[in-house]
Structure formats: structure tokens, C-alpha cells
Coordinates of C-alpha atoms in Angstrom, one line a residue:
Chain A
M35 CA 156.0 90.9 90.4
D36 CA 155.5 87.8 88.1
I37 CA 152.9 88.3 85.5
S38 CA 152.1 84.6 85.6
Y39 CA 150.6 85.2 89.1
F40 CA 147.8 87.2 87.6
I41 CA 147.3 84.6 84.9
F42 CA 146.8 82.0 87.6
L43 CA 144.8 84.4 89.6
S44 CA 142.3 84.8 86.7
S45 CA 140.3 81.7 87.8
G46 CA 139.8 83.3 91.2
L47 CA 138.8 86.6 89.6
F48 CA 136.4 84.7 87.3
L49 CA 134.9 83.1 90.4
G50 CA 134.7 86.5 92.1
W51 CA 132.9 88.0 89.0
S52 CA 130.3 85.2 89.1
L53 CA 129.9 85.6 92.8
G54 CA 129.3 89.3 92.3
A55 CA 126.7 88.6 89.5
N56 CA 124.9 85.9 91.4
D57 CA 125.1 86.6 95.1
A58 CA 124.8 90.4 94.9
A59 CA 121.3 89.8 93.5
N60 CA 120.6 88.2 96.9
V61 CA 121.8 91.3 98.7
F62 CA 120.0 94.0 96.7
G63 CA 117.9 92.1 94.2
T64 CA 114.7 92.4 96.3
A65 CA 115.3 96.1 96.9
V66 CA 115.7 96.7 93.1
G67 CA 113.0 94.2 92.2
T68 CA 110.4 95.9 94.4
K69 CA 111.4 99.3 92.8
M70 CA 112.4 100.7 96.2
V71 CA 116.0 101.4 95.3
R72 CA 117.5 102.2 91.8
F73 CA 119.9 99.7 90.4
K74 CA 122.7 102.1 90.1
T75 CA 122.4 103.3 93.7
A76 CA 122.2 99.8 95.0
A77 CA 125.1 98.6 92.8
A78 CA 127.4 101.5 93.9
I79 CA 126.7 100.9 97.6
A80 CA 127.1 97.1 97.3
S81 CA 130.3 97.4 95.3
L82 CA 131.9 99.8 97.9
F83 CA 130.8 97.7 100.9
V84 CA 131.7 94.4 99.4
I85 CA 135.3 95.6 99.0
I86 CA 135.4 97.1 102.6
G87 CA 134.0 93.8 104.0
A88 CA 136.5 91.7 102.0
V89 CA 139.6 93.8 102.9
F90 CA 138.8 94.5 106.6
A91 CA 136.8 91.5 107.7
G92 CA 137.6 88.7 105.2
A93 CA 140.4 87.0 107.1
G94 CA 138.3 84.9 109.6
A95 CA 136.4 82.8 107.1
S96 CA 139.6 82.5 104.9
R97 CA 141.5 81.0 107.8
T98 CA 139.0 78.2 108.2
L99 CA 139.3 77.3 104.5
D100 CA 143.1 77.4 104.9
E101 CA 142.9 74.9 107.8
L102 CA 140.9 72.6 105.5
G103 CA 143.6 72.6 102.9
S104 CA 146.5 74.9 102.4
I105 CA 147.0 75.1 98.7
N106 CA 150.7 75.8 98.4
T107 CA 151.3 76.3 94.7
L108 CA 149.9 78.8 92.2
P109 CA 148.9 76.3 89.5
G110 CA 147.2 74.2 92.3
A111 CA 145.3 77.3 93.5
F112 CA 144.3 78.2 89.9
M113 CA 142.8 74.8 89.3
V114 CA 141.0 74.7 92.7
A115 CA 139.3 78.0 91.9
L116 CA 138.6 77.1 88.3
S117 CA 137.0 73.7 89.3
A118 CA 134.8 75.5 91.8
A119 CA 133.8 78.1 89.2
L120 CA 132.9 75.3 86.7
A121 CA 130.9 73.4 89.3
V122 CA 129.0 76.5 90.2
Y123 CA 128.3 77.1 86.5
M124 CA 127.0 73.5 86.1
M125 CA 124.8 73.8 89.2
V126 CA 123.3 77.1 88.0
N127 CA 122.4 75.5 84.7
S128 CA 120.6 72.8 86.6
S129 CA 118.6 75.5 88.6
I130 CA 119.9 74.3 91.9
P131 CA 120.5 77.0 94.5
V132 CA 124.2 76.9 94.4
S133 CA 126.9 77.9 96.8
T134 CA 130.4 78.9 95.9
T135 CA 131.5 77.7 99.4
Q136 CA 130.3 74.2 98.7
A137 CA 132.1 74.2 95.4
I138 CA 135.4 75.6 96.8
V139 CA 135.3 73.2 99.8
G140 CA 134.8 70.3 97.3
S141 CA 137.8 71.6 95.2
I142 CA 140.0 71.9 98.3
V143 CA 139.2 68.3 99.3
G144 CA 139.8 67.2 95.7
W145 CA 143.3 68.9 95.9
N146 CA 143.9 67.2 99.3
F147 CA 143.1 63.8 97.8
Y148 CA 145.3 64.4 94.8
S149 CA 148.2 65.8 96.7
G150 CA 148.0 63.2 99.5
H151 CA 147.4 65.9 102.2
K152 CA 145.2 64.7 105.0
T153 CA 141.8 66.4 105.2
D154 CA 141.0 67.6 108.7
M155 CA 137.7 65.8 109.3
G156 CA 136.9 68.0 112.3
I157 CA 137.1 71.2 110.2
L158 CA 135.2 69.5 107.3
T159 CA 132.4 68.5 109.6
Q160 CA 132.3 72.0 111.1
I161 CA 132.0 73.5 107.6
I162 CA 129.3 71.0 106.5
S163 CA 127.3 71.6 109.6
T164 CA 127.2 75.4 108.9
W165 CA 125.6 74.6 105.5
I166 CA 122.7 73.1 107.3
I167 CA 122.6 75.7 110.1
C168 CA 122.8 78.7 107.7
P169 CA 119.3 78.5 106.1
I170 CA 117.8 77.4 109.4
L171 CA 119.3 80.3 111.2
A172 CA 118.2 82.7 108.4
G173 CA 114.7 81.3 108.7
C174 CA 114.6 81.7 112.5
I175 CA 115.9 85.3 112.2
A176 CA 113.4 86.1 109.5
I177 CA 110.5 84.7 111.6
S178 CA 111.5 86.8 114.6
L179 CA 111.9 89.9 112.6
Y180 CA 108.6 89.4 110.8
L181 CA 106.7 89.0 114.0
L182 CA 108.5 91.9 115.6
I183 CA 107.9 94.3 112.7
K184 CA 104.3 93.3 112.3
C185 CA 103.7 94.0 116.0
F186 CA 105.7 97.3 115.7
I187 CA 103.7 98.5 112.7
K188 CA 100.4 97.7 114.4
R189 CA 101.3 99.5 117.6
S190 CA 103.3 102.5 116.2
K191 CA 100.6 103.5 113.7
I192 CA 103.2 105.0 111.4
H193 CA 101.7 106.6 108.3
L194 CA 102.0 104.5 105.1
I195 CA 104.1 107.1 103.4
R196 CA 106.5 107.4 106.3
Q197 CA 106.7 103.6 106.5
D198 CA 107.7 103.6 102.9
L199 CA 110.5 106.1 103.6
Y200 CA 111.8 104.1 106.5
T201 CA 111.6 100.9 104.5
R202 CA 113.6 102.6 101.7
L203 CA 116.3 103.8 104.0
G204 CA 116.3 100.4 105.7
L205 CA 116.8 98.7 102.4
I206 CA 119.7 100.9 101.5
A207 CA 121.3 100.2 105.0
A208 CA 120.6 96.5 104.6
C209 CA 122.1 96.6 101.1
A210 CA 125.3 98.1 102.6
F211 CA 125.4 95.7 105.5
G212 CA 124.6 92.7 103.3
A213 CA 127.3 93.7 100.8
F214 CA 129.8 94.1 103.7
A215 CA 128.8 90.7 105.1
L216 CA 129.0 89.1 101.7
G217 CA 132.5 90.5 101.1
A218 CA 133.7 89.5 104.6
N219 CA 132.2 86.0 104.4
N220 CA 132.6 85.0 100.7
I221 CA 136.0 86.6 99.8
A222 CA 137.5 83.4 101.2
N223 CA 135.8 81.4 98.4
V224 CA 137.2 83.7 95.8
M225 CA 140.7 84.5 97.0
G226 CA 141.3 82.1 99.9
V227 CA 143.2 79.5 98.0
F228 CA 145.6 82.2 96.6
V229 CA 146.5 83.6 100.1
E230 CA 149.4 81.2 100.6
S231 CA 151.1 82.3 97.3
A232 CA 150.2 86.0 97.4
P233 CA 153.3 88.0 96.4
F234 CA 152.2 91.5 97.5
H235 CA 154.2 93.7 99.8
P236 CA 152.4 95.6 102.6
I237 CA 151.2 99.1 101.6
T238 CA 150.5 101.9 104.0
I239 CA 147.9 104.5 103.2
S240 CA 147.0 107.2 105.7
R241 CA 148.5 105.3 108.6
I242 CA 146.6 102.2 107.7
T243 CA 148.8 99.3 106.6
F244 CA 147.3 96.8 104.2
N245 CA 149.0 93.4 104.3
S246 CA 149.5 91.0 101.4
T247 CA 146.2 89.1 102.1
Q248 CA 144.2 92.4 102.3
I249 CA 145.7 93.5 98.9
L250 CA 144.7 90.2 97.4
F251 CA 141.2 90.5 98.9
F252 CA 141.0 94.0 97.5
I253 CA 141.6 92.6 94.0
G254 CA 139.0 89.9 94.7
G255 CA 136.6 92.6 95.9
L256 CA 137.1 94.5 92.6
A257 CA 136.3 91.3 90.7
I258 CA 133.1 90.9 92.8
S259 CA 132.2 94.6 92.1
S260 CA 132.7 94.1 88.4
G261 CA 130.2 91.1 88.6
I262 CA 127.8 93.4 90.4
F263 CA 127.9 96.1 87.7
T264 CA 128.1 94.0 84.6
Y265 CA 125.8 91.0 85.2
S266 CA 123.8 91.2 88.4
R267 CA 121.0 93.3 86.7
K268 CA 120.3 90.4 84.4
I269 CA 120.1 88.0 87.3
I270 CA 117.7 90.3 89.1
K271 CA 115.5 90.5 86.0
T272 CA 115.6 86.7 85.8
I273 CA 114.4 86.2 89.4
G274 CA 112.2 89.3 89.1
K275 CA 109.0 87.5 88.9
G276 CA 109.6 85.9 92.3
V277 CA 110.8 89.1 93.8
M278 CA 107.9 91.2 92.6
S279 CA 105.4 89.2 94.7
M280 CA 107.4 90.3 97.8
S281 CA 106.4 93.5 99.7
P282 CA 109.2 96.0 100.3
M283 CA 109.0 95.2 104.0
I284 CA 109.4 91.5 103.5
A285 CA 112.2 92.3 101.1
W286 CA 114.0 94.1 103.8
I287 CA 113.5 91.3 106.3
V288 CA 114.9 88.8 103.8
V289 CA 118.0 90.9 103.1
I290 CA 118.7 91.8 106.7
S291 CA 118.2 88.1 107.9
Q292 CA 120.6 86.9 105.2
S293 CA 123.1 89.7 106.0
I294 CA 123.0 88.9 109.7
V295 CA 123.7 85.2 109.0
L296 CA 126.6 86.0 106.7
F297 CA 127.9 88.5 109.3
I298 CA 127.7 85.9 112.1
F299 CA 129.7 83.4 110.1
A300 CA 132.3 86.1 109.2
S301 CA 132.9 88.4 112.1
Q302 CA 136.0 87.8 114.2
G303 CA 134.9 90.5 116.5
L304 CA 131.6 89.0 117.3
K305 CA 133.1 85.6 117.8
T306 CA 135.7 87.0 120.2
L307 CA 132.9 88.9 122.1
L308 CA 130.7 85.8 122.4
T309 CA 133.7 83.7 123.6
Q310 CA 134.7 86.4 126.1
Y311 CA 131.2 86.0 127.8
N312 CA 131.3 82.2 127.5
L313 CA 128.5 82.2 125.0
P314 CA 128.3 79.7 122.2
S315 CA 129.9 81.0 119.0
L316 CA 129.7 79.8 115.4
P317 CA 132.7 78.9 113.3
L318 CA 133.9 81.5 110.8
V319 CA 133.1 79.8 107.6
P320 CA 132.0 81.1 104.2
V321 CA 128.3 80.2 103.8
S322 CA 125.8 80.5 100.9
S323 CA 123.9 83.7 100.6
S324 CA 121.4 82.1 98.2
Q325 CA 120.6 79.4 100.7
A326 CA 120.3 82.0 103.5
V327 CA 117.8 83.9 101.3
I328 CA 115.8 80.8 100.7
G329 CA 115.9 80.0 104.4
A330 CA 114.6 83.5 105.2
I331 CA 111.8 83.4 102.6
I332 CA 110.6 80.0 103.9
G333 CA 110.8 81.4 107.5
I334 CA 108.5 84.2 106.6
G335 CA 106.2 81.7 104.8
I336 CA 106.0 79.7 108.0
A337 CA 105.3 82.8 110.1
K338 CA 102.5 83.7 107.7
G339 CA 100.9 80.3 108.3
G340 CA 102.8 78.0 106.0
R341 CA 100.7 78.5 102.9
G342 CA 102.3 78.6 99.5
I343 CA 105.7 77.4 100.6
H344 CA 107.5 75.4 97.9
W345 CA 109.0 72.7 100.1
E346 CA 110.6 71.0 97.2
I347 CA 113.1 73.8 97.1
L348 CA 114.5 72.4 100.4
G349 CA 115.2 69.2 98.6
K350 CA 117.1 71.1 96.0
I351 CA 119.2 72.8 98.6
A352 CA 120.0 69.4 100.2
L353 CA 120.8 68.1 96.8
G354 CA 123.2 71.0 96.3
W355 CA 125.0 70.2 99.6
I356 CA 126.0 66.8 98.2
T357 CA 126.3 67.3 94.4
T358 CA 128.2 70.6 94.3
P359 CA 131.2 69.6 96.4
L360 CA 131.3 66.1 94.8
I361 CA 131.3 67.5 91.2
S362 CA 133.8 70.2 92.2
A363 CA 136.2 67.7 93.9
L364 CA 135.9 65.4 90.9
I365 CA 136.7 68.2 88.4
C366 CA 139.6 69.4 90.5
F367 CA 141.1 65.9 90.9
I368 CA 141.0 65.1 87.2
S369 CA 142.2 68.6 86.1
L370 CA 145.1 68.6 88.6
F371 CA 146.2 65.3 87.0
F372 CA 146.2 67.0 83.5
L373 CA 147.9 70.1 84.8
E374 CA 150.7 68.1 86.4
N375 CA 151.2 65.4 83.7
V376 CA 150.3 67.3 80.5
F377 CA 151.5 70.8 81.3
N378 CA 154.2 69.8 83.7
L379 CA 153.2 72.3 86.3
V380 CA 153.8 71.8 90.0
V381 CA 150.3 71.6 91.6
Y382 CA 151.5 70.8 95.2
H383 CA 154.6 70.7 97.4
Chain B
M161 CA 123.8 113.9 102.9
F162 CA 121.9 115.6 105.8
H163 CA 120.3 117.9 103.3
I164 CA 119.1 114.9 101.2
K165 CA 117.8 113.2 104.4
F166 CA 116.0 116.4 105.5
S167 CA 114.4 117.0 102.1
M168 CA 113.2 113.3 102.1
F169 CA 111.6 113.7 105.5
S170 CA 110.1 117.1 104.7
R171 CA 108.7 115.8 101.4
T172 CA 107.2 112.8 103.2
K173 CA 105.7 115.0 105.9
S174 CA 104.2 117.3 103.2
L175 CA 102.6 114.4 101.4
E176 CA 101.2 112.9 104.7
N177 CA 99.6 116.3 105.4
K178 CA 98.1 116.4 101.9
I179 CA 96.6 113.0 102.4
D180 CA 95.2 114.0 105.8
L181 CA 93.8 117.3 104.3
F182 CA 92.2 115.3 101.4
H183 CA 90.4 113.1 104.0
D184 CA 89.3 116.3 105.8
K185 CA 87.6 117.4 102.6
I186 CA 85.2 114.5 102.4
I187 CA 84.2 115.2 106.0
D188 CA 83.8 118.9 105.3
A189 CA 81.7 118.1 102.2
A190 CA 79.5 115.6 104.1
M191 CA 78.8 118.1 106.9
T192 CA 78.2 121.0 104.6
F193 CA 75.8 118.9 102.4
K194 CA 73.8 117.9 105.4
K195 CA 73.5 121.5 106.5
A196 CA 72.7 122.7 103.0
I197 CA 69.8 120.2 102.5
R198 CA 68.3 121.3 105.9
V199 CA 68.5 124.9 104.8
F200 CA 67.0 124.1 101.4
L201 CA 64.0 122.2 102.9
A202 CA 63.4 125.2 105.2
E203 CA 64.1 128.1 102.9
Q204 CA 64.3 126.7 99.3
R205 CA 66.9 128.5 97.2
S206 CA 67.8 131.1 99.7
D207 CA 71.1 133.1 99.9
E208 CA 72.1 130.8 102.8
Y209 CA 71.6 127.8 100.5
K210 CA 73.6 129.5 97.7
K211 CA 76.4 130.1 100.1
L212 CA 76.5 126.5 101.3
S213 CA 76.2 125.2 97.8
K214 CA 79.2 127.4 96.8
Q215 CA 81.1 126.1 99.8
I216 CA 80.6 122.5 98.6
K217 CA 81.8 123.6 95.2
Q218 CA 85.0 125.1 96.8
I219 CA 85.6 121.9 98.8
E220 CA 85.2 119.9 95.6
H221 CA 87.7 122.2 93.8
D222 CA 90.2 122.0 96.7
A223 CA 89.9 118.2 96.9
D224 CA 90.5 118.0 93.1
S225 CA 93.8 119.9 93.4
L226 CA 94.9 117.9 96.5
R227 CA 94.1 114.7 94.6
R228 CA 96.3 115.8 91.6
D229 CA 99.1 116.8 94.0
I230 CA 98.9 113.4 95.8
E231 CA 98.9 111.5 92.5
N232 CA 101.8 113.5 91.1
N233 CA 103.9 113.1 94.3
L234 CA 103.3 109.4 94.4
Y235 CA 104.5 109.0 90.8
A236 CA 107.2 111.6 90.8
Q237 CA 108.9 110.4 94.0
N238 CA 108.2 106.7 93.1
L239 CA 106.6 106.2 96.5
I240 CA 104.9 103.0 97.8
P241 CA 105.5 101.1 94.5
D242 CA 103.7 98.0 95.7
L243 CA 100.6 99.9 96.9
R244 CA 100.6 102.9 94.7
A245 CA 97.9 101.7 92.3
D246 CA 95.6 100.9 95.3
V247 CA 96.2 104.3 96.9
L248 CA 95.5 106.1 93.6
E249 CA 92.3 104.1 93.3
L250 CA 91.3 105.0 96.8
V251 CA 92.0 108.7 96.3
E252 CA 89.9 108.6 93.0
N253 CA 87.0 106.9 94.8
I254 CA 87.0 109.4 97.7
D255 CA 87.0 112.2 95.1
K256 CA 84.0 110.6 93.4
I257 CA 82.0 110.9 96.7
I258 CA 83.0 114.6 97.1
N259 CA 82.0 115.2 93.4
R260 CA 78.6 113.5 94.0
F261 CA 77.9 115.8 97.1
D262 CA 78.6 118.8 94.8
E263 CA 76.5 117.5 92.0
V264 CA 73.5 116.7 94.2
A265 CA 73.7 120.1 96.0
Y266 CA 73.8 121.8 92.6
K267 CA 70.9 119.8 91.3
F268 CA 68.8 120.9 94.2
Y269 CA 69.8 124.5 93.3
I270 CA 68.9 124.1 89.7
E271 CA 65.7 122.0 89.9
R272 CA 64.3 123.6 93.0
P273 CA 62.3 120.5 93.9
D274 CA 59.1 121.0 95.9
F275 CA 59.4 118.6 98.9
P276 CA 56.1 118.4 100.8
A277 CA 56.6 119.1 104.5
E278 CA 55.6 115.5 105.5
Y279 CA 58.8 114.2 103.8
H280 CA 61.2 116.7 105.3
M281 CA 62.1 114.6 108.3
R282 CA 62.8 111.5 106.2
M283 CA 64.8 113.5 103.7
I284 CA 66.9 114.9 106.6
E285 CA 67.3 111.4 108.0
L286 CA 68.5 110.2 104.6
C287 CA 71.0 113.0 104.2
E288 CA 72.3 112.3 107.7
Q289 CA 72.7 108.7 106.8
V290 CA 74.6 109.3 103.5
S291 CA 76.8 111.9 105.3
D292 CA 77.6 109.4 108.1
C293 CA 78.3 106.8 105.5
A294 CA 80.8 109.1 103.7
E295 CA 82.4 110.2 107.0
N296 CA 82.9 106.6 108.2
M297 CA 84.3 105.8 104.8
A298 CA 86.8 108.7 105.2
I299 CA 87.7 107.5 108.7
A300 CA 88.2 103.9 107.4
S301 CA 90.4 105.3 104.6
R302 CA 92.4 107.4 107.0
A303 CA 92.9 104.3 109.1
F304 CA 94.2 102.5 106.0
F305 CA 97.2 104.9 106.1
R306 CA 97.9 104.9 109.8
D307 CA 96.2 102.1 111.7
F308 CA 94.9 99.5 109.2
S309 CA 93.7 97.1 111.9
T310 CA 90.7 99.4 112.5
V311 CA 89.7 99.6 108.8
R312 CA 87.3 96.7 109.3
D313 CA 85.5 98.4 112.2
F314 CA 84.7 101.5 110.3
S315 CA 83.8 99.6 107.1
Q316 CA 81.3 97.6 109.1
K317 CA 79.6 100.9 110.1
V318 CA 79.5 102.0 106.5
Y319 CA 77.8 98.7 105.5
F320 CA 75.2 99.1 108.3
I321 CA 74.4 102.8 107.6
E322 CA 74.2 102.2 103.8
H323 CA 71.6 99.5 104.4
E324 CA 69.7 101.9 106.6
S325 CA 69.8 104.6 103.9
D326 CA 68.5 102.1 101.4
L327 CA 65.5 101.4 103.6
T328 CA 64.9 105.1 104.2
S329 CA 65.0 106.0 100.5
G330 CA 62.8 103.0 99.6
R331 CA 60.2 104.1 102.2
M332 CA 60.3 107.7 100.9
K333 CA 59.8 106.6 97.3
E334 CA 56.9 104.4 98.3
A335 CA 55.3 107.2 100.2
I336 CA 55.8 109.6 97.3
F337 CA 54.3 107.3 94.7
D338 CA 51.4 106.6 97.0
S339 CA 50.6 110.3 97.3
D340 CA 48.4 112.5 95.1
M341 CA 51.2 114.5 93.7
P342 CA 51.5 115.0 89.9
L343 CA 53.5 112.2 88.3
A344 CA 56.2 114.7 87.1
N345 CA 56.8 115.8 90.7
K346 CA 56.9 112.2 91.9
L347 CA 59.5 111.3 89.3
Q348 CA 61.6 114.4 90.1
L349 CA 61.6 113.7 93.8
S350 CA 62.3 110.0 93.3
S351 CA 65.2 110.8 91.0
L352 CA 66.7 113.2 93.6
I353 CA 66.2 110.7 96.4
S354 CA 68.1 108.1 94.3
E355 CA 70.9 110.5 93.7
V356 CA 71.3 111.2 97.4
A357 CA 71.1 107.5 98.3
D358 CA 73.7 106.8 95.6
I359 CA 76.3 108.6 97.7
A360 CA 76.0 105.9 100.3
D361 CA 76.3 103.3 97.6
I362 CA 79.5 104.8 96.3
A363 CA 80.9 104.9 99.8
E364 CA 80.0 101.2 100.2
D365 CA 81.8 100.4 96.9
C366 CA 84.9 102.3 98.2
V367 CA 84.9 100.3 101.4
D368 CA 84.6 97.0 99.5
E369 CA 87.8 97.9 97.6
L370 CA 89.4 99.4 100.7
L371 CA 89.1 96.0 102.5
I372 CA 90.9 94.3 99.7
F373 CA 93.7 96.9 99.8
T374 CA 94.0 96.4 103.5
I375 CA 94.7 92.7 103.1
K376 CA 97.5 93.7 100.7
R377 CA 98.7 96.4 103.1
D378 CA 99.4 93.8 105.8
I379 CA 103.1 92.7 105.6

């Protein structure tokens, strides 16, 4: 296997690491922040399930990105991933709730522009519509869960101490489910552009055969895990003030709402099931966990009567929908020019 | 894994039981106190009174050890991190009421106050009121753990009874100071009446805090 593949893959791994650091905080930050689950426990569970989600359920969302733009050379894929990572970095510095999806979509469109490939407007519209649906859906799920649980607690008369135990177990389960959904939904952002050029041969372990894409996604999952262990604690501490004002039960609702949204946009099985029964299904697209979390928090705020909601944050999300892909596309377009003309690398076929 | 789960559930169950037992103690203390004062008014420092006074001391002692257990478990197992401070405060407050029952019963034993017969009925009424106050406080506190929507109902009862006890103690003091008793007796009885009435005041303070904790308890 060519060592240069891993050099080019490094930008994707970097993106994976930053995804692990940033987005894992959305999955278990509230559980750790409210002191219900220890960081090490949460990080170990999240790391394991992020890899399982990426390897076994990551293909669906990846296919949609592939339909948007099939990056067919390694240097091209390297620059697409790097541009997305740089755009994410810039957005994080501007305190805008950022999405790696929006960055990678912008980069792919930038690559399409540069290489002269036609951008499928149908797919692009579908992807953009999910950015708007994602926080709204998370908010609706959070409202429903909040009202349901409030009613359940009132009727069931569970002892406070037992409720604490159930919440704790629920947070651990939500952490596992959230990490699985994050791996399944967001691995496409990290490794999707490298699928076309993946050089791996299928491996069979205990009668389970892992194809080239799954091996690639496993490596991406490891990068996400390293982000979880090395940097997510700092992110959780940074957002700690906001998290601390949340009760553990609200924290659970936020995490589970976000996880359900990510799962809906990643599960091929669920999509097939809904289609079988002629029910409307959502496209398999990587969505932003940060924006899903914000949607869920605002949803709970509305359910509580709408007091204390920072509506300006919605403006920031909308700003992110426009600026992140634009910046990412621009960086990608300019960088591809340099890569091709200064370093003489083939960035498209 | 199953062992861990089992141990988590059993530890939770054990703590739930301790909290329930702790609430039982305040009811026990209130009932025994009521009975003890009746006996004292009828028989002064009799053997029966000594027995009841000892019983209150034992209840206070058991409540103290339960309180320590509850506090240790809450910290050691890192339970209810968001409400732990409130629960600890609540447990401490309940313990203060039980302590006060013990202190007042012991004071009657030590000072042997001479309550003229015409004040017996009012004294019994006052003791029943403060006991009811403490019992309703215990029920409100128990509801905080299981069915917090009813905390308000029981708190309202505490407020009502506490006001009644204030009126009773005031009327008693007025009557005592209007009487021909020596001033030393008047002061002694007045001080004891204040101490008994204070139990209802402490219960009222507990309920004030409990209502705030209940707002936080709602998700």
C-alpha cells in the first residue's frame, strides 16, 4: 500500500479528530457536565460506539455526499477535507455553531466548480433542506419527550433517588446511541471524499467481511475517538457553564433528541422500513449535531413557556448555513488551483 | 455487568428506605412528644414520663445516625448532583425539628415546671398543633421525594397550623402574665411555651425552603 495515501488521508483524519473533539461534547457533554457520568466512562463508551456506527451504518450518508461530487483523485480528496477542516476552524473561532457537513458540502461544490463537474442541484437542495429540518426536528422531538417525561414523572411517583439512577442509566444509553448515530451520520464528512480512492482489500474477521469503505471508516472512527479522548474534555469545560444550568433529565432529553435526529438521517434500515410502508422518509445526509443540540434546547425552552431563550442563536445558525459552505468552497477552489499549478498534482480526472 | 446493575439497584433501594425511615422518625418524635407532655401535665416527672422522654432521645439518636448515613451515601455515590445540596439541607432541617422535640421534652424533665390546671387544655392544644405541624412537614418532605406535586398542599397545612399555634401560645402567655403567679414562674412557663411554639416555627421555615427546592425539582 502506498504510504502517500496516508499522507493525503491526514487531512481527513484531522477533520475526524476535530469532529471527535467538538461533536462528542454534544453527545456526552451534558452527561459529564451535570456530573452524572464520569468523563472516562463516557469517553470509552462514545469511542466504541462511534466506531461501530461508522463501520456498520456509515455508508448511507456517505453515498449522498458521493452523489453530490465524486472526488476521484487523492490530492483532490485531501484538499476537500483540508478546506472543510479550515472552514470549521474559522467558524469555531467566530463562535458560530458550526457543522462539518456544511463545510464538506461547500468543499465538494468548490471541487465540482474547479473540476468542471456538474453539481446535482437536486441532491444539493435535498442536503440544504436537511440543515433546516435538523434543528426543527430535534426541537419537536425534545418538546414531545419533555412533555411525555414530565407527565410520566408526575404519574409514576418514582422516588427521587430511583429517578436519579434511571436518568444515569438513560444518559449512558443515550451516550452510546448518540455516539453510534454520530459515527453513522458524520463519518461521511470525515472519510466520504476518500471512499473513491480507498486502496484497502476486504478483511474477514469471525465470518464478518469488512469491505474497503468499512476499513476506511474504521480508521476515520479511530480519528474521531482520538479527538474524544484528547480534546473533548476541554470543549466540555468550555461549554460547562451552559451545561451546568441543565438538570440531568433535561440533559438526557437533549442528548436523546439529538441522537434520534442523527440516527434518522443515517439509518438505511429505517429508511427502507418507512419506504416499505409507504411512509415519508428523510434523505440519508450528514447533519450537524451542534445544531441538533441547539434545536433540542430551544424546543425545551418553548415547552417551558418560552422564557430565557436566546433567539439570536438561531440567527447564528442561519448565518452558519450560508457562510460555512461559502468559505469552505472558496478555500477549496483556491487551494486546488495551487495544488495543481504549484505542486503539479492531479486534483481531478 | 448484571452484578453491577444489581448492586446499583440494591444501593438505591437501601437509600430510599433510609430516607423513608428518617421521615418516620419525625412522625414518631412528634407523636411521642404529644403523649409525653400529656403524661407530664397529669403526673409530672413520673416513670412513664421518664420512659417517654428516653424514647424521644432514642428517636433523636436513630435519626442522627440515619441522617449521617443518608449524607454519606449521597456524597459517596455521587447521587442527585443537581439537587444534593437541597436534599442535604432538607435532611438537616428535619433533624433540627427532631432535636428540638428532644430538647423540649428534656427541659420539662429538668425544670419540672408547675403548670396550673387551668392551662393544661391549652398546653395540650399547643403541643398537638406543633406535632401536627411537624407531621405535615414530614409528609410534605416525603412528597418532595415521591410526588412533588402535592408538596404545596401539605405546606399550606403547615402554614395554617403554625399560625394557629402562634395564636394559642400568645393567648397562653397573656393569661399567664395576667395571673397572680410569682414572676419567676411566669417567666419559666412563658419560656417553655416559646420553646414548644418554636417547633412549629422551625417546621414553617423548613417548608419555606422545601417549596423553593420543589421548584428546582420540577424538570
